[in-house]
Short mmCIF file of C-alpha atoms in Angstrom, two decimals:
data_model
loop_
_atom_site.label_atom_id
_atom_site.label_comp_id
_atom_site.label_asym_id
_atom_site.label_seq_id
_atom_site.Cartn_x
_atom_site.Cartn_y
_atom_site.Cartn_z
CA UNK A 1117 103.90 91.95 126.52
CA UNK A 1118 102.09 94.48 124.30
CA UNK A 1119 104.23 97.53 123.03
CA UNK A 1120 103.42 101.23 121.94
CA UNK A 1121 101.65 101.45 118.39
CA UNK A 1122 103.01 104.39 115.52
CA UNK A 1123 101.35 105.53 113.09
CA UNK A 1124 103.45 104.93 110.16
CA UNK A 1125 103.20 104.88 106.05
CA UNK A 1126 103.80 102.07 104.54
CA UNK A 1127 107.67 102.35 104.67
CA UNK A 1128 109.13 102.47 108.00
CA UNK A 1129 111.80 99.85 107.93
CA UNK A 1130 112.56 96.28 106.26
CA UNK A 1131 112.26 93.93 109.41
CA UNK A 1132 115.30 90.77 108.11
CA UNK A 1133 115.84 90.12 111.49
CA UNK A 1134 114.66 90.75 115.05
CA UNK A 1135 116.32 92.29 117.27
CA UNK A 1136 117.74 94.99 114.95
CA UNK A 1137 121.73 94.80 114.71
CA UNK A 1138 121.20 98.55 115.87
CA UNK A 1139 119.71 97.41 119.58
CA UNK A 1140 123.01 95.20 119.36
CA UNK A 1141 125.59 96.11 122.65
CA UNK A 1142 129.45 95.37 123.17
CA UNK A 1143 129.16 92.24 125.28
CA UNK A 1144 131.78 93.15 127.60
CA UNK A 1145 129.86 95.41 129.31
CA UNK A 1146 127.55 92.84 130.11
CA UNK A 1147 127.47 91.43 133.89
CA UNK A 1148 128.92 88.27 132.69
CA UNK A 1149 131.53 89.76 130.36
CA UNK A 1150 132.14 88.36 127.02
CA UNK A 1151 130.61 85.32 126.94
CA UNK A 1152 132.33 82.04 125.39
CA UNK A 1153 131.19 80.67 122.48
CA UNK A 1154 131.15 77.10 124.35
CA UNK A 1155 129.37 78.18 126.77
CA UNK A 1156 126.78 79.64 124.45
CA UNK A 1157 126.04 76.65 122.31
CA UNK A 1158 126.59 74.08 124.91
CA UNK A 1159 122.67 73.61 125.88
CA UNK A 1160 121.84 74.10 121.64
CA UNK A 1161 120.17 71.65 119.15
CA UNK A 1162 123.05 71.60 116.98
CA UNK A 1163 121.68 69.21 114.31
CA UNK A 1164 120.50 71.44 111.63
CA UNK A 1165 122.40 74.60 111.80
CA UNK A 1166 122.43 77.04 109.22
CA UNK A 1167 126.01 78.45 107.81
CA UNK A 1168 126.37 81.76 106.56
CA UNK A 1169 129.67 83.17 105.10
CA UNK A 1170 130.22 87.08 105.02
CA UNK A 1171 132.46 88.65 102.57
CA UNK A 1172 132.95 92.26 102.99
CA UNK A 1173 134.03 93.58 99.74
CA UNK A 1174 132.20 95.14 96.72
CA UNK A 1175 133.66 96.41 93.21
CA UNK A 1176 131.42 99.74 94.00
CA UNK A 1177 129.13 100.67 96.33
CA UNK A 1178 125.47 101.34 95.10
CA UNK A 1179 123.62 104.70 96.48
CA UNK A 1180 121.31 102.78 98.64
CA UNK A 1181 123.35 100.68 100.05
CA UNK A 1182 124.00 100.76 104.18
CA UNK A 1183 125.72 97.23 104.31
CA UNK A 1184 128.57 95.98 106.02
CA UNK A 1185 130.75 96.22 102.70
CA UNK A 1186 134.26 98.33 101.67
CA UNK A 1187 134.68 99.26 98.05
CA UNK A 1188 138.11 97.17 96.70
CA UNK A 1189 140.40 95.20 98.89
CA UNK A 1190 144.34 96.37 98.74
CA UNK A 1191 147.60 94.90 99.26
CA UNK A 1192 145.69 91.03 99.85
CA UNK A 1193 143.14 92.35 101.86
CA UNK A 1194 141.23 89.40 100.74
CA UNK A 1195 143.86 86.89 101.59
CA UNK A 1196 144.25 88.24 105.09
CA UNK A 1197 140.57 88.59 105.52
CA UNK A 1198 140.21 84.36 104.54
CA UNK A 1199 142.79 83.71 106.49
CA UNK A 1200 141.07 85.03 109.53
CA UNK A 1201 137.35 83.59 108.48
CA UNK A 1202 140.31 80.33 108.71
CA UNK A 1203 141.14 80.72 112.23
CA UNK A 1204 137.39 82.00 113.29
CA UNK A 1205 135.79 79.00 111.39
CA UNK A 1206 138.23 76.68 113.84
CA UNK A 1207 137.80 78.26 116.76
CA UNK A 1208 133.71 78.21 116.26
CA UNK A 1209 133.70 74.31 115.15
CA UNK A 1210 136.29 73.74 118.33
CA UNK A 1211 133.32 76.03 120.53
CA UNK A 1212 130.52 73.72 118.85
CA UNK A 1213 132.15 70.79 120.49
CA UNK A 1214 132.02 66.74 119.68
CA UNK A 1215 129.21 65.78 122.23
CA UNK A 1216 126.53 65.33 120.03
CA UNK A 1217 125.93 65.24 116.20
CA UNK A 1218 126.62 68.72 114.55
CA UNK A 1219 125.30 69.00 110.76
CA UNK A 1220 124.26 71.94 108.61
CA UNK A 1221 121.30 71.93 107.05
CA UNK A 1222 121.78 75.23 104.60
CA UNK A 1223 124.45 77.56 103.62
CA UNK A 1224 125.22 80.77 102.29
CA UNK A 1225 127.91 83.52 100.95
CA UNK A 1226 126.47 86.98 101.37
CA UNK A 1227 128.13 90.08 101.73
CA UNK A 1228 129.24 92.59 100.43
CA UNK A 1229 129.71 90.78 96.80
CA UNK A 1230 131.04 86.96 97.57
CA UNK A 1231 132.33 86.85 93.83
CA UNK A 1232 134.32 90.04 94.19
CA UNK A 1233 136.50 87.22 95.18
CA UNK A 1234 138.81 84.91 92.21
CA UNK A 1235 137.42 81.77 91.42
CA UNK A 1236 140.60 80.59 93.32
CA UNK A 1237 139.47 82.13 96.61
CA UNK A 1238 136.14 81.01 96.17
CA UNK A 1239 137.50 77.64 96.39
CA UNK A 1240 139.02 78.49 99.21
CA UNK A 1241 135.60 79.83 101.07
CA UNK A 1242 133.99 76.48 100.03
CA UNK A 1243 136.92 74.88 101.98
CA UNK A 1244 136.47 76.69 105.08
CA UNK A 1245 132.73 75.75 105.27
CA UNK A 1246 133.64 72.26 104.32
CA UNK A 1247 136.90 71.26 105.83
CA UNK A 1248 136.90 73.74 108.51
CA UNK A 1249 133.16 73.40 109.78
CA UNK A 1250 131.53 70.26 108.01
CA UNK A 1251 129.35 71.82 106.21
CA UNK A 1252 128.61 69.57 103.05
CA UNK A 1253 128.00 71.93 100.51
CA UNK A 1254 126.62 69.55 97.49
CA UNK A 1255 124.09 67.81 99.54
CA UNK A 1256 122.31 71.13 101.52
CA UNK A 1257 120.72 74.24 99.59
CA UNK A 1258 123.88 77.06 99.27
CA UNK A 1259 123.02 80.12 98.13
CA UNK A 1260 125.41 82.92 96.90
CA UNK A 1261 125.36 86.36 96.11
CA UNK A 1262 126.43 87.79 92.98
CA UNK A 1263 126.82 90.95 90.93
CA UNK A 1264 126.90 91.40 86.93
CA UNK A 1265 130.23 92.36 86.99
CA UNK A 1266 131.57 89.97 89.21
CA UNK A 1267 129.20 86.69 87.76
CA UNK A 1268 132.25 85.52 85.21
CA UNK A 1269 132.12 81.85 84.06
CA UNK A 1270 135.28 81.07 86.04
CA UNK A 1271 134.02 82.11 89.21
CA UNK A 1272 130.62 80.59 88.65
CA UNK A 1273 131.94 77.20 87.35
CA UNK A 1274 133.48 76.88 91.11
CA UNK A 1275 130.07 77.68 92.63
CA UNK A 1276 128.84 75.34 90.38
CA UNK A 1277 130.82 72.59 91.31
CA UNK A 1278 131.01 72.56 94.93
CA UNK A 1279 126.78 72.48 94.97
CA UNK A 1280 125.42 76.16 94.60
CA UNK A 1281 121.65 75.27 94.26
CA UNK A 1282 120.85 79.25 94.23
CA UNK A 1283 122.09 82.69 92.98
CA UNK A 1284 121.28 85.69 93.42
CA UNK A 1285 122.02 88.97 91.56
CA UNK A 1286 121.42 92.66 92.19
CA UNK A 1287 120.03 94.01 89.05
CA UNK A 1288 117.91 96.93 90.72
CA UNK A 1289 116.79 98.18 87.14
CA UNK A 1290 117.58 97.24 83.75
CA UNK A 1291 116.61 100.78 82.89
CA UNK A 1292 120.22 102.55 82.77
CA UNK A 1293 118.95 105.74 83.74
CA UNK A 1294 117.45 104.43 86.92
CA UNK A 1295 120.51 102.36 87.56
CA UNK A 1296 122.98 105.56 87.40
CA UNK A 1297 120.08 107.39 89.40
CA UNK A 1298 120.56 104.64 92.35
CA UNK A 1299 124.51 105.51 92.06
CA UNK A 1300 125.26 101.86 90.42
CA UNK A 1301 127.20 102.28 87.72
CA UNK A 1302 126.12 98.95 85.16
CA UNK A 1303 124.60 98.81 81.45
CA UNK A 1304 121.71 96.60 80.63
CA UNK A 1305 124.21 94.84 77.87
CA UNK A 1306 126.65 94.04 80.86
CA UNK A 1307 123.90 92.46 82.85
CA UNK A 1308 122.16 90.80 80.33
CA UNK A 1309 125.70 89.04 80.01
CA UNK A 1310 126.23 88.04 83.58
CA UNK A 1311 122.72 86.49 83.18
CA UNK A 1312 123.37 84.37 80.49
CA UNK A 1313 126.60 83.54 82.10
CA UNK A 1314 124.30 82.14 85.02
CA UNK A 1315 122.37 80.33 83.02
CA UNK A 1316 125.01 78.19 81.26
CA UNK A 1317 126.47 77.46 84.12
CA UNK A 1318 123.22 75.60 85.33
CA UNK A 1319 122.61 76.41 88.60
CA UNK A 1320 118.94 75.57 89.99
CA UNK A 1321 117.82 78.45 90.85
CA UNK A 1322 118.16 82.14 89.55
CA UNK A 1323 116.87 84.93 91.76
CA UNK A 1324 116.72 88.68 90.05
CA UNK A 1325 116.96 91.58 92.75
CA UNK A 1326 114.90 94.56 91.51
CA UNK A 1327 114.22 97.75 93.02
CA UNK A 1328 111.02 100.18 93.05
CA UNK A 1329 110.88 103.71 93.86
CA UNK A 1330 113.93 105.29 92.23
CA UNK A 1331 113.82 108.69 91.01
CA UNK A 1332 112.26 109.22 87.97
CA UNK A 1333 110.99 105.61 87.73
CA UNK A 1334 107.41 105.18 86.03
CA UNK A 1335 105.10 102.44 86.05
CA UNK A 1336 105.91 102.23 82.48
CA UNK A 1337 110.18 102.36 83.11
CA UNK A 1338 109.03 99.52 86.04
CA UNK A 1339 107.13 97.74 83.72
CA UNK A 1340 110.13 97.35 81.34
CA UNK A 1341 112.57 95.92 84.44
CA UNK A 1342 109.89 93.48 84.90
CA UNK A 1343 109.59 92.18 81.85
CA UNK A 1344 113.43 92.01 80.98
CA UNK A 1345 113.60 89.77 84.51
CA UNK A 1346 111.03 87.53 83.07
CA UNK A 1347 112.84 86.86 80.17
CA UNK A 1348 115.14 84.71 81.92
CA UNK A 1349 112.11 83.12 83.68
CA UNK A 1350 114.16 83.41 86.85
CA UNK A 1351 112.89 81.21 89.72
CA UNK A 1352 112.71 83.40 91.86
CA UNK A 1353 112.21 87.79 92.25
CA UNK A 1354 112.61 89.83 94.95
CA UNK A 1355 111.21 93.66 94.50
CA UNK A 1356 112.85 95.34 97.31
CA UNK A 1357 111.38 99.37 98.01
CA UNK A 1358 113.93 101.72 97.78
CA UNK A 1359 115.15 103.58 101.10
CA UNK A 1360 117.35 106.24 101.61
CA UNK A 1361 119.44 105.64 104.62
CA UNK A 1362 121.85 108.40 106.31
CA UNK A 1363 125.46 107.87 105.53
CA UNK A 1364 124.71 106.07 102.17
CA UNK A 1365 125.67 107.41 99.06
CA UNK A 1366 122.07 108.38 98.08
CA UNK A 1367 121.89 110.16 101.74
CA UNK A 1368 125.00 112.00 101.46
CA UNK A 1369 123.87 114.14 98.00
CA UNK A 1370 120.85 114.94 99.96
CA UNK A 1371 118.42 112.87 98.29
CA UNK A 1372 116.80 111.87 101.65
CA UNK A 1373 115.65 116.02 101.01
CA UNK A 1374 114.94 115.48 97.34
CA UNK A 1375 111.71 113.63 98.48
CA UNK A 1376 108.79 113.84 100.87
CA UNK A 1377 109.52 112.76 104.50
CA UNK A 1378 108.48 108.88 104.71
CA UNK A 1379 105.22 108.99 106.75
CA UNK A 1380 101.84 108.81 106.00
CA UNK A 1381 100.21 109.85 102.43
CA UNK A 1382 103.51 111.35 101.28
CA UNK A 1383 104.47 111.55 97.50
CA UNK A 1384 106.95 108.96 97.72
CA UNK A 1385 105.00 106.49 99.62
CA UNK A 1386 102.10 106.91 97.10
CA UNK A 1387 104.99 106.19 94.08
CA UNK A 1388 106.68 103.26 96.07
CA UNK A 1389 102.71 101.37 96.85
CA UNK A 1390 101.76 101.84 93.82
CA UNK A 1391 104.74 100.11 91.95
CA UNK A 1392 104.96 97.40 94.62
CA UNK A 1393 101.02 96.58 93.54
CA UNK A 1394 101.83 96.70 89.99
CA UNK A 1395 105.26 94.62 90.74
CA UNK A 1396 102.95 92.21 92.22
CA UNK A 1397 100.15 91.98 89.82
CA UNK A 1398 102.50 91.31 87.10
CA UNK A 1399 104.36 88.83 88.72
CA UNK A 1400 101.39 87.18 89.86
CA UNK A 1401 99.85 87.02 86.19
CA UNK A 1402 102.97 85.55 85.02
CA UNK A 1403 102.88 82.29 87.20
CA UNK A 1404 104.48 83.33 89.78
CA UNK A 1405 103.25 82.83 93.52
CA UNK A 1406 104.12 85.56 96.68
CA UNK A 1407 105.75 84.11 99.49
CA UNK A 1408 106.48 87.43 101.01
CA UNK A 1409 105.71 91.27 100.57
CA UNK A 1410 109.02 90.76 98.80
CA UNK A 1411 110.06 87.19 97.51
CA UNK A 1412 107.98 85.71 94.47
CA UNK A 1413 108.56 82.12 93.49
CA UNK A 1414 107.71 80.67 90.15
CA UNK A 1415 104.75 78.22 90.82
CA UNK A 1416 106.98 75.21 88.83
CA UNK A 1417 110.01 76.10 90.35
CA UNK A 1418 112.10 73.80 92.41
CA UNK A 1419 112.25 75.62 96.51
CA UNK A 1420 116.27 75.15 96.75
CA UNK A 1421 116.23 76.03 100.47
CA UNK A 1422 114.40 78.51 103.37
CA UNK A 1423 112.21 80.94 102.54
CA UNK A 1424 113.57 84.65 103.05
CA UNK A 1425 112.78 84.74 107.18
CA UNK A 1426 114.90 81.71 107.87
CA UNK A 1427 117.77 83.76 108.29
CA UNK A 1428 115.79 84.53 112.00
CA UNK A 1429 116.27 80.83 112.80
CA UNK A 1430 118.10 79.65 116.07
CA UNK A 1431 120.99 77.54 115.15
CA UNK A 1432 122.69 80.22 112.85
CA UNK A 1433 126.10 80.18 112.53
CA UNK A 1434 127.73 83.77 111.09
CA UNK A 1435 131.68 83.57 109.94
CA UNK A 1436 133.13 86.72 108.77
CA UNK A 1437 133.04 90.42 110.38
CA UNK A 1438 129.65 91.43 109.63
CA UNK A 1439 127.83 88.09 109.95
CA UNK A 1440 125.41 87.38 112.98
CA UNK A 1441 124.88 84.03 114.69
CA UNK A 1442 121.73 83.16 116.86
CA UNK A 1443 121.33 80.47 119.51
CA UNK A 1444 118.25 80.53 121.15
CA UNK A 1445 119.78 83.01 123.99
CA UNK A 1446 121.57 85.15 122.39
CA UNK A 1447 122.30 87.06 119.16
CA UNK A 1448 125.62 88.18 118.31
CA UNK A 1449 128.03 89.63 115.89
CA UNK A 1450 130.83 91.92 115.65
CA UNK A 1451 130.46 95.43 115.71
CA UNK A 1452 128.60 97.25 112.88
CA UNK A 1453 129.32 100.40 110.44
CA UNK A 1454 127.96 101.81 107.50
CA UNK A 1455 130.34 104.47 107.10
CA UNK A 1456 133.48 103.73 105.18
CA UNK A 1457 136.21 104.36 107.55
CA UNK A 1458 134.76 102.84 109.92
CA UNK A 1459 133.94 99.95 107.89
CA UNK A 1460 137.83 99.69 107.11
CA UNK A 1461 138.89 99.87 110.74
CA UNK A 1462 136.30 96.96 111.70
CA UNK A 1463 137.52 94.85 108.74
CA UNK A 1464 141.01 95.79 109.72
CA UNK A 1465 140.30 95.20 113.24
CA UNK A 1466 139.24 91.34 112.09
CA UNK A 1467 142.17 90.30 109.79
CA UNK A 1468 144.00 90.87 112.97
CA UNK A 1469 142.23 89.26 115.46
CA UNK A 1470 143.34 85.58 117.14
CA UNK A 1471 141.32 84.68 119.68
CA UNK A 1472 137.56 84.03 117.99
CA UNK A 1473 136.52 82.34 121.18
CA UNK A 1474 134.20 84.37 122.35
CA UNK A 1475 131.18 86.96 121.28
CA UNK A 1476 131.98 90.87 120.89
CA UNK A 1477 128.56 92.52 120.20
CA UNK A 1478 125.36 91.78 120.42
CA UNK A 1479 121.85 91.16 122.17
CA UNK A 1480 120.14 88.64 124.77
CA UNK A 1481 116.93 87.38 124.01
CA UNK A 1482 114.59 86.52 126.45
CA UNK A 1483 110.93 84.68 126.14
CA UNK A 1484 109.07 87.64 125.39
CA UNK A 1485 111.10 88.84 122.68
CA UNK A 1486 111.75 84.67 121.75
CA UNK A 1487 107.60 85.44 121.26
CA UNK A 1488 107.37 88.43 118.99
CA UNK A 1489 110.53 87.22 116.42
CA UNK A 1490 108.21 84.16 116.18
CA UNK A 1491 105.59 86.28 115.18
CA UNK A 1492 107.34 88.41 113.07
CA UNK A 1493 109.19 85.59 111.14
CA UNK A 1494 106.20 83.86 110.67
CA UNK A 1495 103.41 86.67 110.09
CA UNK A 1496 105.84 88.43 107.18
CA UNK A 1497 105.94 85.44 104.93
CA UNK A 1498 102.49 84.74 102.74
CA UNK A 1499 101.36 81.49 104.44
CA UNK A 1500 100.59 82.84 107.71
CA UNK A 1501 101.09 81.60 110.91
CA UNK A 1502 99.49 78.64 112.41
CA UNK A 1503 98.41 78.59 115.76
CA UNK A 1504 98.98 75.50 116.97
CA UNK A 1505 102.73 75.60 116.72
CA UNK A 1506 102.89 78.70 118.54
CA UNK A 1507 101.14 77.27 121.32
CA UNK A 1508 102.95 74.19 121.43
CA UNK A 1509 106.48 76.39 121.11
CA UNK A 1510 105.21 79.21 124.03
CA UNK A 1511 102.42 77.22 125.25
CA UNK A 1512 100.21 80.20 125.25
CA UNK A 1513 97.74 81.99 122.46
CA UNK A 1514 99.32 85.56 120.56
CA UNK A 1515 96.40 87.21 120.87
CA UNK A 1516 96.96 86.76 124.60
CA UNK A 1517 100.48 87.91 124.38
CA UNK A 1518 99.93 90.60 121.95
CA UNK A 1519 96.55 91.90 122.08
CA UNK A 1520 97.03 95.11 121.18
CA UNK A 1521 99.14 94.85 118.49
CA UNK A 1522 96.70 92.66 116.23
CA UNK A 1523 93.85 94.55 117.56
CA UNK A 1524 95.76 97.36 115.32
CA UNK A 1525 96.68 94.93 112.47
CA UNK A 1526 92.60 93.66 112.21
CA UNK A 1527 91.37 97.34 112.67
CA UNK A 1528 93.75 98.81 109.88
CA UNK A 1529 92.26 95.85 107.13
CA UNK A 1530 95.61 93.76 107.73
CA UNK A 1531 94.84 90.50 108.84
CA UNK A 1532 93.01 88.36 106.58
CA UNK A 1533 89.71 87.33 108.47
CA UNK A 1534 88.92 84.57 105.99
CA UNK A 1535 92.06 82.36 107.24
CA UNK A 1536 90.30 80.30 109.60
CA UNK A 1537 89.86 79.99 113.08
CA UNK A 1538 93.57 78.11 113.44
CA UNK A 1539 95.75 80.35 110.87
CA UNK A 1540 96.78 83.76 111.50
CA UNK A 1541 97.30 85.62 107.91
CA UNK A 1542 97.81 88.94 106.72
CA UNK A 1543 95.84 90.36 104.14
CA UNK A 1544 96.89 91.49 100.57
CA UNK A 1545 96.96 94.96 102.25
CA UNK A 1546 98.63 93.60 105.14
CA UNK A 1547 101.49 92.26 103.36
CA UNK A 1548 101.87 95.36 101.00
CA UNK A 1549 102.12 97.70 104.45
CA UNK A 1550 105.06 94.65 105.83
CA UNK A 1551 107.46 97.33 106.12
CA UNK A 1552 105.32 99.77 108.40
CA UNK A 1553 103.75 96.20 110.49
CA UNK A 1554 107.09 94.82 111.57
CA UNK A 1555 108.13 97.68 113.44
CA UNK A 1556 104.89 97.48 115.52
CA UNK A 1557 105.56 94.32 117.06
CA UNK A 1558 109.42 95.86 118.18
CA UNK A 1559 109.56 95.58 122.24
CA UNK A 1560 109.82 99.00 123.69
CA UNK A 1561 113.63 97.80 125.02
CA UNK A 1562 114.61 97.05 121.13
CA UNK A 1563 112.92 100.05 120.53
CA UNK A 1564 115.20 102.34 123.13
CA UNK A 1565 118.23 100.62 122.08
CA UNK A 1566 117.78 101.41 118.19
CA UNK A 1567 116.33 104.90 119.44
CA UNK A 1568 120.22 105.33 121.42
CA UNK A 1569 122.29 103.84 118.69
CA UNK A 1570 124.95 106.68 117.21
CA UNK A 1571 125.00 105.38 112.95
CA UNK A 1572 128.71 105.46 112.33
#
């Protein structure tokens, strides 16, 4: 069960969710065809499911940026687009069937920008999730998505009111050099505003996006992002490294060739470590507590739902054309762009579509790989991994299963040897090299499959 071992820098990809949407297949060329959606969730636990809403749609489209999102939405776009999340949301609930209890234990609205919609159509989202799927949104944690120019108190006085417990905002930097270097066109007056905005309108919990490793960033500039996030006392931070992906804006005016290849002891990797371990050290010395290389949680803060990996979770349910769902089988979605044409054509391709029935894209998961996403959603977050519930899930040990691979972790300083016999933890090192670790533990079929995928 053991795969080939890289050697990588620290940055070699952001693992969200295993498999990668990239070692994701059309369906129908599967033995079986297209499968059904009943058919799929038939043999599920379908008693705490997780719902996440995907609107495709941002005011602009930052330089870093590869996800499923179009810049604008013409001639109702929008209305067409929540009319078909309508009919998908119905056929789904009809595939989910009546034979046993079906309840949702946690939402979300990603995207994509959920309040590039009106306050109007926001209602309307919170309607499909509730009247369309069951979802009761003021008694589970929902968590939304938000940008400064899109956080007005109209739109957040819906979210509000129909039981947001979280929001999150892409700031990136408050430094408006660094923001117009990361192509994202904002002023630290105009953000400062949307914040304040969030904050009357009493939501639970505030999470501040921030980015490291932008040109011409300084520990200094970083220093000065930090601080202004702290002033709201958010409850929660995520410092995200920068990446430069092909077909994103940043990739396109050659900035991928502006900086050292990623890879071992390259100039960029040096930068991005050593403001991550700054990042963390001043987070850390202002009360707050790491739950991942990425998420920090104020110690007094209220948790208003799953930590960051619990979007790897069977029992997902993803409505909207670049959301995935996950039963315990399979993983599936539609198809995926980053491209803008092709972006358009796939939204385009949705508004249109009547028959939700069944899966288009996506990836089967077997008990090995039903293994190493255990391991990876468990050995990414701070807290570790215990033992025993691995064993009792797969009913054997991971260092039988994957000897090799934490052979490599324990050699390289990444697994923290003081956890105890029964806990499986990575080291303060370990966690700061997440990004290159993750990718270790990818089968060598994921690995192909992402190796063969044509970006488009």
């Amino acid at each position: 069960m053991t795969g080939t071992t890289h050697s990588t820098g620290p940055y070699r990809s952001y693992v969200y969710a295993y498999p990668h949407k990239t070692a994701y297949r059309p369906l129908g060329a599967h033995p079986d065809g297209r499968p059904a959606l009943r058919e799929l969730w038939a043999a599920e636990r379908k008693d705490a499911l997780s719902l996440y809403l995907h609107i495709p749609f941002c005011e602009v489209r930052c330089g870093f940026c590869n996800l499923f999102t179009r810049i604008g939405a013409p001639e109702e776009l929008t209305t067409r687009y929540l009319d078909a999340l309508d009919r998908q949301a119905t056929a789904v609930r009809d595939a989910l069937g009546d034979d046993g209890p079906v309840r949702f234990a946690a939402a979300a609205f990603g995207g994509g920008t959920p309040t590039f919609l009106t306050a109007g159509e926001l209602e309307r989202l919170c309607d499909i999730a509730e009247k369309r799927m069951g979802a009761d949104l003021s008694a589970v944690p929902l968590s939304v998505e938000t940008s400064p120019s899109t956080a007005t108190a109209d739109r957040l006085a819906v979210l509000a009111d129909r039981g947001t417990t979280r929001i999150s905002i892409g700031v990136q930097s408050f430094v408006d050099a660094e923001a117009r270097a990361a192509v994202r066109p904002q002023h630290r007056s105009e953000v400062e505003a949307a914040l304040g905005r969030i904050r009357e309108a009493r939501i639970p919990v505030l999470n501040i996006d921030l980015i490291y490793g932008i040109d011409g960033q300084t520990e200094a500039s970083w220093r000065t992002s930090l601080d202004a996030a702290l002033a709201w006392r958010p409850e929660e931070l995520y410092l995200y490294p920068l990446y430069v992906r092909p077909l994103t804006g940043l990739g396109r005016q050659g900035a991928a060739s502006e900086v050292p290849p990623e890879g071992p002891d390259t100039a960029w990797d040096g930068q991005r470590l050593r403001l991550y371990r700054a990042g963390r050290d001043h987070l850390l010395a202002h009360g707050y507590e790491q739950v991942s290389m990425r998420m920090f949680r104020r110690r007094d803060a209220p948790q208003a739902g799953p930590d960051d990996y619990a979007c790897q979770t069977d029992g997902m349910i993803g409505l909207g054309c670049g959301a995935r769902s996950y039963t315990s089988s399979l993983h599936y979605s539609f198809d995926y762009a980053v491209e803008m044409r092709e972006i358009r054509g796939i939204i385009d391709r949705f508004t249109t579509t009547g028959d939700f029935s069944r899966a288009e894209v996506g990836r089967y998961v077997d008990e090995g790989e039903a293994r190493r996403r255990h391991l990876l959603q468990s050995l990414l977050q701070a807290e570790g991994m215990r033992l025993a519930e691995y064993q009792e899930r797969f009913g054997t040990d991971p260092y039988e299963d994957f000897p090799a691979e934490l052979e490599l972790f324990s050699s390289r300083g990444w697994l923290d040897g003081s956890a105890g016999p029964g806990l499986l933890r990575l080291s303060p090192e370990g966690l700061a090299y997440s990004d290159a670790l993750g990718p270790e533990l990818f089968s060598p079929g994921v690995r192909a499959a992402m190796a063969a995928y044509e970006a488009k």
